[in-house]
Amino acid sequence: MNKIFRNSLLMLAAGTFVASCADYNDLGGFKADPDPTYEMPYADLNPVKTYIDKANYPNMSIDASIQLKEFNKQALNHTAAITNFEGVDFGYSFMPADYVSKKGYMNFMDLKEALNHISEIGANVYGCPIVSSDKQADDWFSTLTAPIEVQVLPVDDKEVDYSTATEFTGHADRGKPTIEVNYDDKGNALKIPKRSKVNIIEDFDIDPLGYYTVTFTVKSDYSKEENINCTFSGTKVMSGKEARKYTIRPNAWQTIKVEAAPAEGVTKGYLMIEGNLNAVLYVRNVKVSHTPDNHRDQTAEEIKDTITYAINKWCDGLMEANAGRIKSFDLIDRPLDTKSLEENPDIFDLKHATDKILWQDIFGSEEYAPVVSKAASAAFAKHGGDLAELKFFINETGLENQKKFESLKYWMNIWEAKGAKIDGINAELNLSYSEDEATQTENETTLNTLLENLASTGKLVRLYNFDIKYYDADGATVSATSITSEQRQKLADYYAKVIKAYMTKIPSNQQVGISKGSLYDTSDPVGLWTKDWVRNATYEAFCKALSGK
């Protein structure tokens, strides 16, 4: 059942509503509250999307970016998006890091809720990245690629038999241990005076991942029980009811077992005993053994098999939730690094990492796009999607940099040659307007070059994060609270110029559309609405530019 918009939220915006707005908010039976507020001189404008000149630009679309959870609240930003734009994207708000647990459980409830609603009202959705170098399910990958348990056998490390010893050669921090010759009919024994602190065995190598067992036979000359402390290679060992205490019974030989892991950084082993306040102790046989770490690292082939399972599971879960409704996705999100290839300094390498799993590091830089493309396509078809409608894009930012643009083309050509499906480029923008004439001329030249480069690929072209920041002639940022009406109009005119440049420089058959980043002003005057949801000059600029005026 559709949610009911909260009229009280709309009343937060100052201004008047016009009754005719209800006509364009009737979305297949779903009634959206009127578009957030109208004030002169923009009160008579229709929804932005109605101005697109479909006769001359049949493939042109205007989308809105909105956070997934915010969209599902169906509040003001949702209203503005669905009444004014042909589609939405959820940006980076639906990524595996947020929706895949450490054990691989995938929660698609938010996505399903949004898609169910979007299906009801007949809107479009541009999909999240299938894979990315950021916000991936790193915890899940760590679980999947963790070392494997293997069977191991104990290792004997050292044994000291004081029954045949004639001299104590070990270390004592306190007290003067000696060899008691012919202590009994079993032979000699190590004699440890009261209040001593003695290593009864030492100088054996330490496996930092091993777990150690030390056993020793001991006898007390005290008529009562005596408690001692044991420290194994820097680790004080816990035993019995009292912390780190081992109880020695009176006048009887007994075997004490100490189990512990060495302290971090210790390389030589020892067992020290102390705390015999009342008793002289006699020690005879001491043995040390350890169980090595029962894990081994996965081989490269095992990790590749594991991550192949992961990409198939992720794609299957995503496409099952999608059920063929989203038809365009970013196949790969921002793959390029800022470092050049060693063998080709004119081309940027892909991102790589040593501290986490990246798809390209497992499948190979040239092979991972085809692997992801195949997995995502198969899952899309399996869950009701029409492969003829499926479109994959590569998202990248900073493509106004010529080297970065050429690098993206280089990698796309390799991936396609190896079987990847790549239909378009989703170019993430970083635009600004400057009151300095020379700077603004450079801004516009850079934009035009970017669009011409994108058009030259023959691929579909989508512009993403279409927000423009405003700078004065001195290069200082002009905020949303300080911008004047005159400055706002200059900014609006530049928005219109960018839209027109896209519609004229990108051939109609390559146009996919533009996605607006922020619908309303943030700290920057980037919105079609103010923070109070009042239309501004940018709203009008969008309408005029999309109409071809």
Coordinates of C-alpha atoms in Angstrom, one line a residue:
M1 CA 0.0 0.0 0.0
N2 CA 1.3 3.5 -0.9
K3 CA 2.4 5.7 1.9
I4 CA 0.5 8.9 2.6
F5 CA 2.6 12.0 2.2
R6 CA 2.8 14.1 5.3
N7 CA 1.1 17.4 4.4
S8 CA 2.5 19.0 7.5
L9 CA 6.0 18.6 5.9
L10 CA 4.9 20.6 2.9
M11 CA 3.7 23.4 5.1
L12 CA 7.2 24.0 6.3
A13 CA 7.8 25.6 2.9
A14 CA 6.6 29.1 2.6
G15 CA 4.4 30.1 -0.4
T16 CA 1.2 29.2 -2.1
F17 CA 0.1 26.0 -3.9
V18 CA -1.9 26.0 -7.1
A19 CA -4.7 23.5 -7.6
S20 CA -3.8 22.6 -11.1
C21 CA -0.6 20.9 -9.8
A22 CA -2.6 17.9 -8.9
D23 CA -3.0 17.0 -12.6
Y24 CA 0.6 16.2 -13.1
N25 CA 1.0 14.6 -9.8
D26 CA -1.4 11.8 -10.7
L27 CA 1.0 9.0 -11.3
G28 CA -1.1 5.9 -12.2
G29 CA -3.3 6.3 -9.2
F30 CA -0.6 7.3 -6.9
K31 CA -1.2 10.8 -5.6
A32 CA 1.8 12.9 -4.8
D33 CA 1.4 16.0 -2.8
P34 CA 2.0 19.2 -4.9
D35 CA 5.5 20.1 -5.9
P36 CA 7.3 22.0 -3.1
T37 CA 6.4 25.6 -3.1
Y38 CA 5.9 28.0 -5.8
E39 CA 6.6 31.7 -5.5
M40 CA 6.6 34.3 -8.3
P41 CA 8.2 34.6 -10.7
Y42 CA 8.3 30.8 -11.0
A43 CA 4.8 29.8 -9.8
D44 CA 3.5 29.1 -13.3
L45 CA 6.2 26.7 -14.3
N46 CA 5.3 23.0 -14.9
P47 CA 7.4 20.0 -13.7
V48 CA 10.9 20.1 -15.2
K49 CA 10.5 16.8 -17.0
T50 CA 7.5 18.1 -19.1
Y51 CA 9.8 20.6 -20.8
I52 CA 12.0 18.0 -22.5
D53 CA 11.7 18.4 -26.3
K54 CA 11.1 14.7 -27.0
A55 CA 10.5 15.4 -30.7
N56 CA 14.1 16.5 -31.2
Y57 CA 15.7 14.7 -28.3
P58 CA 13.8 11.4 -27.9
N59 CA 16.4 9.8 -25.7
M60 CA 17.0 12.8 -23.4
S61 CA 16.2 12.2 -19.8
I62 CA 16.6 14.2 -16.6
D63 CA 17.1 12.2 -13.4
A64 CA 17.5 13.0 -9.7
S65 CA 19.9 11.5 -7.2
I66 CA 18.4 10.7 -3.9
Q67 CA 19.5 8.6 -0.9
L68 CA 17.7 5.3 -0.9
K69 CA 16.4 5.5 2.7
E70 CA 15.3 9.1 2.1
F71 CA 13.4 8.1 -1.0
N72 CA 11.5 5.4 1.0
K73 CA 10.4 8.0 3.5
Q74 CA 8.4 9.6 0.7
A75 CA 8.9 13.1 2.1
L76 CA 9.6 16.4 0.3
N77 CA 12.7 15.4 -1.7
H78 CA 10.9 12.2 -2.9
T79 CA 8.0 14.4 -4.0
A80 CA 10.2 16.8 -5.8
A81 CA 12.1 13.9 -7.5
I82 CA 9.1 11.9 -8.8
T83 CA 7.1 14.9 -10.0
N84 CA 9.9 16.8 -11.7
F85 CA 12.2 14.1 -13.0
E86 CA 11.8 11.1 -15.3
G87 CA 13.9 8.8 -13.1
V88 CA 16.1 8.5 -10.0
D89 CA 19.3 7.0 -9.0
F90 CA 20.4 6.2 -5.4
G91 CA 24.0 7.3 -5.9
Y92 CA 26.3 5.5 -3.4
S93 CA 23.6 4.9 -0.9
F94 CA 23.1 1.3 -2.0
M95 CA 26.4 -0.3 -1.8
P96 CA 27.5 -3.8 -0.5
A97 CA 29.3 -2.3 2.5
D98 CA 25.9 -1.2 3.9
Y99 CA 23.8 -4.1 2.9
V100 CA 26.0 -7.3 3.1
S101 CA 26.9 -8.7 6.5
K102 CA 30.2 -10.2 7.6
K103 CA 28.7 -13.7 6.9
G104 CA 27.4 -12.8 3.5
Y105 CA 23.7 -12.1 4.4
M106 CA 22.3 -9.7 1.9
N107 CA 19.6 -7.3 3.0
F108 CA 17.6 -6.0 -0.1
M109 CA 14.5 -4.8 1.8
D110 CA 15.1 -1.1 1.2
L111 CA 15.8 -1.7 -2.5
K112 CA 12.7 -3.8 -2.9
E113 CA 10.6 -1.3 -1.1
A114 CA 11.8 1.5 -3.5
L115 CA 11.4 -0.6 -6.6
N116 CA 7.9 -1.7 -5.7
H117 CA 6.9 1.9 -5.3
I118 CA 8.7 3.0 -8.5
S119 CA 7.0 0.2 -10.4
E120 CA 3.6 1.4 -9.2
I121 CA 4.1 5.0 -10.3
G122 CA 5.9 4.2 -13.6
A123 CA 9.2 5.9 -12.9
N124 CA 12.7 4.8 -14.0
V125 CA 15.7 3.9 -11.9
Y126 CA 19.4 3.9 -12.7
G127 CA 21.1 1.1 -10.9
C128 CA 23.9 1.1 -8.3
P129 CA 27.4 0.0 -9.2
I130 CA 27.8 -3.8 -9.6
V131 CA 31.3 -3.6 -8.4
S132 CA 33.5 -0.8 -7.0
S133 CA 36.8 -0.3 -5.2
D134 CA 35.0 1.5 -2.4
K135 CA 32.2 0.6 -0.1
Q136 CA 32.5 -3.1 -1.0
A137 CA 31.7 -5.9 1.4
D138 CA 35.2 -6.0 2.9
D139 CA 34.1 -7.8 6.0
W140 CA 32.5 -10.5 4.0
F141 CA 35.5 -10.8 1.8
S142 CA 37.7 -11.1 4.8
T143 CA 35.5 -14.0 6.1
L144 CA 35.5 -15.7 2.7
T145 CA 39.3 -15.5 2.3
A146 CA 40.3 -16.2 5.9
P147 CA 43.0 -18.9 6.4
I148 CA 41.7 -22.5 6.2
E149 CA 41.8 -24.8 9.2
V150 CA 44.1 -27.8 8.7
Q151 CA 45.1 -30.8 10.9
V152 CA 48.4 -30.3 12.7
L153 CA 50.4 -32.5 15.2
P154 CA 52.1 -31.2 18.4
V155 CA 55.8 -30.4 18.2
D156 CA 58.2 -31.3 21.0
D157 CA 60.3 -28.3 21.8
K158 CA 62.5 -29.0 24.8
E159 CA 62.9 -31.3 27.8
V160 CA 65.0 -30.8 31.0
D161 CA 65.5 -33.7 33.4
Y162 CA 66.9 -32.4 36.7
S163 CA 67.1 -36.0 38.1
T164 CA 70.5 -36.3 36.2
A165 CA 71.5 -32.7 36.3
T166 CA 74.6 -31.6 38.3
E167 CA 74.3 -27.9 37.9
F168 CA 71.5 -25.3 37.4
T169 CA 72.4 -23.1 34.4
G170 CA 69.1 -21.3 34.0
H171 CA 68.1 -17.7 34.9
A172 CA 66.8 -16.6 38.2
D173 CA 65.5 -13.1 38.9
R174 CA 65.4 -13.8 42.6
G175 CA 66.7 -16.6 44.8
K176 CA 69.6 -19.0 44.2
P177 CA 68.3 -22.4 42.9
T178 CA 70.6 -25.3 43.1
I179 CA 70.7 -29.0 42.3
E180 CA 69.9 -31.2 45.2
V181 CA 72.0 -34.3 44.6
N182 CA 70.3 -37.7 45.5
Y183 CA 67.2 -36.0 46.6
D184 CA 65.4 -39.3 46.7
D185 CA 65.8 -42.8 45.1
K186 CA 64.7 -41.3 41.8
G187 CA 67.8 -39.1 41.6
N188 CA 68.6 -35.4 41.8
A189 CA 66.1 -32.4 41.8
L190 CA 66.2 -28.7 41.2
K191 CA 65.8 -27.0 44.6
I192 CA 64.0 -23.6 44.6
P193 CA 64.3 -21.6 47.8
K194 CA 61.4 -19.7 49.3
R195 CA 60.4 -16.4 47.6
S196 CA 62.3 -17.2 44.4
K197 CA 61.6 -16.3 40.8
V198 CA 63.2 -18.9 38.5
N199 CA 63.0 -20.0 34.9
I200 CA 62.7 -23.7 35.2
I201 CA 63.1 -24.1 31.4
E202 CA 64.2 -21.6 28.8
D203 CA 66.0 -20.9 25.5
F204 CA 63.7 -22.6 23.1
D205 CA 62.4 -21.1 19.9
I206 CA 58.9 -19.5 19.9
D207 CA 56.3 -20.0 17.2
P208 CA 54.3 -16.7 17.6
L209 CA 51.1 -18.4 16.4
G210 CA 51.6 -21.6 18.4
Y211 CA 49.9 -22.7 21.6
Y212 CA 52.2 -24.1 24.2
T213 CA 52.0 -26.8 26.9
V214 CA 54.5 -27.0 29.7
T215 CA 54.4 -29.9 32.2
F216 CA 56.7 -30.2 35.2
T217 CA 56.8 -32.5 38.2
V218 CA 57.1 -30.6 41.5
K219 CA 57.1 -31.3 45.3
S220 CA 56.8 -29.0 48.3
D221 CA 58.4 -29.4 51.7
Y222 CA 55.7 -27.3 53.3
S223 CA 53.0 -29.0 55.5
K224 CA 50.2 -27.0 53.8
E225 CA 49.2 -26.2 50.2
E226 CA 51.3 -23.5 48.5
N227 CA 50.2 -21.4 45.6
I228 CA 52.6 -20.3 42.8
N229 CA 52.4 -18.1 39.8
C230 CA 53.6 -19.1 36.3
T231 CA 54.6 -16.9 33.5
F232 CA 55.1 -18.4 30.0
S233 CA 57.2 -16.3 27.7
G234 CA 55.8 -13.0 28.8
T235 CA 52.3 -14.3 29.4
K236 CA 51.0 -14.6 33.0
V237 CA 49.0 -17.8 32.9
M238 CA 45.5 -18.0 34.5
S239 CA 44.7 -21.2 36.4
G240 CA 42.5 -22.2 39.3
K241 CA 40.1 -20.0 41.4
E242 CA 42.8 -17.4 42.0
A243 CA 44.2 -15.6 39.0
R244 CA 47.4 -17.1 37.8
K245 CA 47.8 -19.4 40.8
Y246 CA 48.8 -23.0 40.7
T247 CA 48.3 -25.1 43.9
I248 CA 51.1 -27.3 45.1
R249 CA 50.0 -30.0 47.5
P250 CA 52.3 -30.8 50.6
N251 CA 54.9 -33.6 50.6
A252 CA 53.9 -35.3 47.3
W253 CA 55.1 -35.3 43.8
Q254 CA 52.6 -33.9 41.3
T255 CA 52.5 -32.9 37.7
I256 CA 51.5 -29.3 36.8
K257 CA 50.3 -28.5 33.3
V258 CA 50.6 -24.9 32.1
E259 CA 48.9 -24.0 28.8
A260 CA 49.5 -20.6 27.2
A261 CA 50.3 -18.6 24.1
P262 CA 53.5 -16.5 24.1
A263 CA 53.3 -12.7 24.5
E264 CA 53.5 -10.7 21.3
G265 CA 57.1 -10.1 20.1
V266 CA 58.7 -12.7 22.3
T267 CA 61.2 -14.9 20.3
K268 CA 62.7 -17.1 23.0
G269 CA 60.7 -19.3 25.3
Y270 CA 60.7 -19.8 29.0
L271 CA 58.5 -20.8 32.0
M272 CA 59.1 -18.8 35.2
I273 CA 57.6 -19.8 38.5
E274 CA 57.4 -17.5 41.6
G275 CA 55.3 -16.9 44.7
N276 CA 56.4 -19.8 46.9
L277 CA 56.3 -17.7 50.0
N278 CA 56.3 -20.6 52.5
A279 CA 57.6 -23.7 50.7
V280 CA 60.9 -24.9 49.3
L281 CA 60.1 -26.4 45.9
Y282 CA 61.7 -29.3 44.2
V283 CA 61.4 -29.7 40.4
R284 CA 62.4 -32.7 38.4
N285 CA 61.2 -33.2 34.8
V286 CA 60.1 -30.3 32.6
K287 CA 58.7 -30.7 29.1
V288 CA 57.6 -28.1 26.5
S289 CA 55.6 -28.8 23.4
H290 CA 53.4 -26.7 21.2
T291 CA 50.6 -27.0 18.7
P292 CA 51.3 -24.9 15.6
D293 CA 48.7 -22.6 14.2
N294 CA 46.2 -24.9 12.6
H295 CA 45.4 -22.5 9.7
R296 CA 47.0 -21.9 6.4
D297 CA 46.6 -19.1 3.9
Q298 CA 44.4 -19.8 0.9
T299 CA 46.2 -20.3 -2.3
A300 CA 45.7 -17.8 -5.1
E301 CA 43.5 -20.3 -7.0
E302 CA 41.4 -20.9 -3.9
I303 CA 40.9 -17.2 -3.3
K304 CA 39.9 -16.7 -7.0
D305 CA 37.3 -19.5 -6.7
T306 CA 36.0 -18.0 -3.5
I307 CA 35.7 -14.5 -5.0
T308 CA 34.1 -16.0 -8.1
Y309 CA 31.5 -17.4 -5.7
A310 CA 31.1 -13.9 -4.1
I311 CA 30.5 -12.1 -7.4
N312 CA 27.9 -14.6 -8.5
K313 CA 26.1 -14.5 -5.1
W314 CA 26.1 -10.7 -5.1
C315 CA 24.8 -10.4 -8.6
D316 CA 22.2 -13.1 -8.0
G317 CA 20.9 -11.4 -4.9
L318 CA 20.9 -8.0 -6.5
M319 CA 19.1 -9.1 -9.6
E320 CA 16.6 -11.3 -7.7
A321 CA 15.6 -8.1 -5.8
N322 CA 15.6 -6.1 -9.0
A323 CA 13.4 -8.6 -10.9
G324 CA 14.2 -7.0 -14.2
R325 CA 13.0 -3.5 -13.2
I326 CA 16.3 -1.6 -13.2
K327 CA 17.7 -1.9 -16.7
S328 CA 20.8 0.3 -16.6
F329 CA 23.7 -0.2 -14.1
D330 CA 27.2 1.0 -13.5
L331 CA 29.1 -2.2 -14.2
I332 CA 32.2 -0.7 -12.6
D333 CA 32.5 2.4 -10.4
R334 CA 35.6 4.7 -10.7
P335 CA 38.2 2.0 -11.6
L336 CA 41.1 4.4 -12.5
D337 CA 44.0 5.1 -10.2
T338 CA 46.2 8.2 -10.3
K339 CA 49.4 6.1 -10.9
S340 CA 50.4 5.3 -14.5
L341 CA 51.1 1.9 -15.9
E342 CA 54.8 1.0 -15.7
E343 CA 54.8 -0.2 -19.3
N344 CA 52.7 2.7 -20.5
P345 CA 53.2 6.0 -18.7
D346 CA 50.5 7.7 -20.8
I347 CA 47.8 5.5 -19.3
F348 CA 46.6 5.4 -15.7
D349 CA 46.6 2.0 -14.0
L350 CA 43.6 0.6 -12.2
K351 CA 43.2 0.9 -8.5
H352 CA 45.0 -1.9 -6.5
A353 CA 45.3 -2.7 -2.8
T354 CA 47.3 -4.9 -0.5
D355 CA 45.1 -4.4 2.6
K356 CA 41.7 -5.5 1.1
I357 CA 40.2 -7.6 -1.7
L358 CA 39.7 -5.8 -5.0
W359 CA 38.1 -7.6 -7.8
Q360 CA 40.8 -6.6 -10.3
D361 CA 43.5 -7.9 -8.0
I362 CA 41.8 -11.4 -8.0
F363 CA 40.6 -11.7 -11.6
G364 CA 43.3 -9.5 -13.2
S365 CA 43.0 -6.0 -14.5
E366 CA 42.0 -7.1 -18.0
E367 CA 39.7 -9.9 -17.0
Y368 CA 37.6 -8.6 -14.1
A369 CA 35.2 -6.5 -16.2
P370 CA 34.3 -9.5 -18.4
V371 CA 33.8 -11.7 -15.3
V372 CA 31.5 -9.1 -13.7
S373 CA 29.7 -8.5 -16.9
K374 CA 29.0 -12.2 -17.4
A375 CA 27.8 -12.7 -13.9
A376 CA 25.5 -9.7 -13.8
S377 CA 24.0 -10.4 -17.2
A378 CA 23.3 -14.1 -16.3
A379 CA 21.7 -13.1 -13.0
F380 CA 19.6 -10.3 -14.7
A381 CA 18.2 -12.8 -17.3
K382 CA 17.7 -15.5 -14.6
H383 CA 15.4 -13.2 -12.6
G384 CA 13.1 -12.0 -15.3
G385 CA 15.2 -9.3 -17.1
D386 CA 15.3 -8.9 -20.8
L387 CA 18.9 -8.9 -22.0
A388 CA 18.0 -6.7 -25.0
E389 CA 17.1 -3.9 -22.5
L390 CA 20.1 -4.3 -20.2
K391 CA 22.7 -1.5 -20.3
F392 CA 26.1 -1.4 -18.5
F393 CA 28.1 1.8 -18.0
I394 CA 31.5 2.5 -16.6
N395 CA 31.4 5.4 -14.1
E396 CA 34.4 7.6 -13.7
T397 CA 35.1 11.0 -12.3
G398 CA 37.6 13.6 -13.5
L399 CA 37.3 12.8 -17.2
E400 CA 37.9 16.4 -18.2
N401 CA 41.6 15.3 -17.6
Q402 CA 42.6 14.2 -21.1
K403 CA 44.9 11.4 -19.8
K404 CA 42.2 10.1 -17.6
F405 CA 39.7 10.1 -20.5
E406 CA 42.3 8.3 -22.7
S407 CA 43.0 5.8 -19.9
L408 CA 39.3 5.0 -19.6
K409 CA 39.0 4.3 -23.3
Y410 CA 42.1 2.2 -23.2
W411 CA 40.7 -0.1 -20.5
M412 CA 37.2 -0.2 -22.0
N413 CA 38.7 -1.4 -25.3
I414 CA 40.6 -4.2 -23.5
W415 CA 37.5 -5.2 -21.5
E416 CA 35.3 -5.3 -24.5
A417 CA 37.8 -7.3 -26.5
K418 CA 37.8 -9.9 -23.8
G419 CA 34.0 -10.1 -23.8
A420 CA 32.7 -7.5 -21.4
K421 CA 29.4 -5.7 -22.2
I422 CA 29.9 -2.0 -22.0
D423 CA 27.2 0.2 -23.4
G424 CA 28.1 3.6 -22.1
I425 CA 30.0 6.0 -19.8
N426 CA 28.5 7.6 -16.7
A427 CA 30.6 10.7 -16.4
E428 CA 30.7 12.1 -12.8
L429 CA 30.9 15.8 -13.0
N430 CA 32.8 18.4 -10.8
L431 CA 31.6 21.7 -12.2
S432 CA 32.0 25.3 -11.1
Y433 CA 31.1 28.8 -12.2
S434 CA 33.5 31.7 -11.7
E435 CA 32.9 35.4 -11.9
D436 CA 36.4 35.7 -13.2
E437 CA 36.0 35.9 -17.0
A438 CA 39.2 34.0 -17.9
T439 CA 38.5 31.2 -15.4
Q440 CA 34.9 30.8 -16.6
T441 CA 36.1 30.7 -20.2
E442 CA 38.4 27.9 -19.2
N443 CA 35.6 26.1 -17.4
E444 CA 33.4 26.2 -20.5
T445 CA 36.2 25.1 -22.8
T446 CA 36.9 22.2 -20.5
L447 CA 33.3 21.2 -20.4
N448 CA 32.9 21.3 -24.2
T449 CA 36.1 19.3 -24.7
L450 CA 34.8 16.7 -22.2
L451 CA 31.5 16.4 -24.1
E452 CA 33.2 16.1 -27.5
N453 CA 35.5 13.4 -26.1
L454 CA 32.6 11.5 -24.7
A455 CA 30.7 11.7 -27.9
S456 CA 33.8 10.5 -29.9
T457 CA 33.6 7.1 -28.1
G458 CA 30.3 6.2 -29.8
K459 CA 29.1 5.0 -26.4
L460 CA 26.0 6.1 -24.6
V461 CA 26.7 9.2 -22.4
R462 CA 25.2 10.0 -19.0
L463 CA 26.2 12.9 -16.9
Y464 CA 26.1 12.3 -13.1
N465 CA 26.4 14.6 -10.1
F466 CA 25.2 17.6 -12.0
D467 CA 25.8 20.3 -9.4
I468 CA 27.7 23.6 -10.0
K469 CA 29.5 25.5 -7.3
Y470 CA 29.7 29.3 -7.5
Y471 CA 33.0 31.2 -7.0
D472 CA 33.5 35.0 -7.0
A473 CA 36.2 36.8 -9.0
D474 CA 38.7 36.2 -6.2
G475 CA 38.1 32.5 -6.1
A476 CA 36.1 32.5 -2.9
T477 CA 33.1 30.2 -2.6
V478 CA 29.7 31.9 -2.6
S479 CA 27.4 30.2 -0.2
A480 CA 23.7 29.5 -0.6
T481 CA 22.9 32.0 2.2
S482 CA 25.0 34.9 0.7
I483 CA 24.3 34.5 -3.0
T484 CA 22.5 37.5 -4.6
S485 CA 19.7 37.4 -7.1
E486 CA 22.1 38.5 -9.8
Q487 CA 24.6 35.8 -9.0
R488 CA 21.9 33.2 -8.8
Q489 CA 20.8 34.1 -12.3
K490 CA 24.3 33.8 -13.6
L491 CA 24.6 30.4 -12.1
A492 CA 21.2 29.4 -13.5
D493 CA 22.3 30.5 -17.0
Y494 CA 25.4 28.3 -16.7
Y495 CA 23.2 25.3 -15.7
A496 CA 21.2 26.0 -18.9
K497 CA 24.3 26.3 -20.9
V498 CA 25.6 22.9 -19.7
I499 CA 22.3 21.2 -20.5
K500 CA 22.2 22.7 -24.0
A501 CA 25.8 21.7 -24.6
Y502 CA 25.0 18.1 -23.7
M503 CA 21.9 18.1 -26.0
T504 CA 23.8 19.5 -28.9
K505 CA 27.3 17.9 -28.6
I506 CA 26.1 14.4 -27.7
P507 CA 24.3 12.9 -30.6
S508 CA 20.7 12.0 -29.9
N509 CA 21.3 8.3 -30.3
Q510 CA 24.0 8.5 -27.6
Q511 CA 22.0 10.5 -25.1
V512 CA 20.9 8.9 -21.9
G513 CA 20.4 12.0 -19.8
I514 CA 21.7 14.0 -16.9
S515 CA 21.3 13.2 -13.2
K516 CA 21.0 16.2 -10.8
G517 CA 23.0 15.8 -7.7
S518 CA 21.3 17.8 -5.1
L519 CA 17.7 19.0 -5.6
Y520 CA 17.9 21.8 -3.1
D521 CA 20.6 24.1 -1.8
T522 CA 23.2 22.7 0.5
S523 CA 25.8 25.1 1.9
D524 CA 26.4 25.8 -1.8
P525 CA 23.6 27.2 -4.1
V526 CA 23.4 24.0 -6.1
G527 CA 19.7 23.3 -6.0
L528 CA 16.6 24.0 -8.2
W529 CA 15.0 24.8 -4.8
T530 CA 16.3 26.7 -1.8
K531 CA 16.7 25.0 1.5
D532 CA 13.1 25.9 2.2
W533 CA 11.9 24.2 -1.0
V534 CA 11.2 27.4 -2.8
R535 CA 11.9 27.3 -6.6
N536 CA 14.7 29.5 -7.7
A537 CA 16.2 30.7 -11.0
T538 CA 17.9 27.4 -11.6
Y539 CA 14.5 25.7 -11.8
E540 CA 13.5 28.0 -14.6
A541 CA 16.8 27.5 -16.4
F542 CA 16.3 23.7 -16.4
C543 CA 12.8 24.2 -17.9
K544 CA 14.0 26.5 -20.7
A545 CA 17.1 24.5 -21.6
L546 CA 15.3 21.2 -21.8
S547 CA 12.7 22.8 -24.1
G548 CA 15.4 23.9 -26.5
K549 CA 14.9 27.6 -25.8

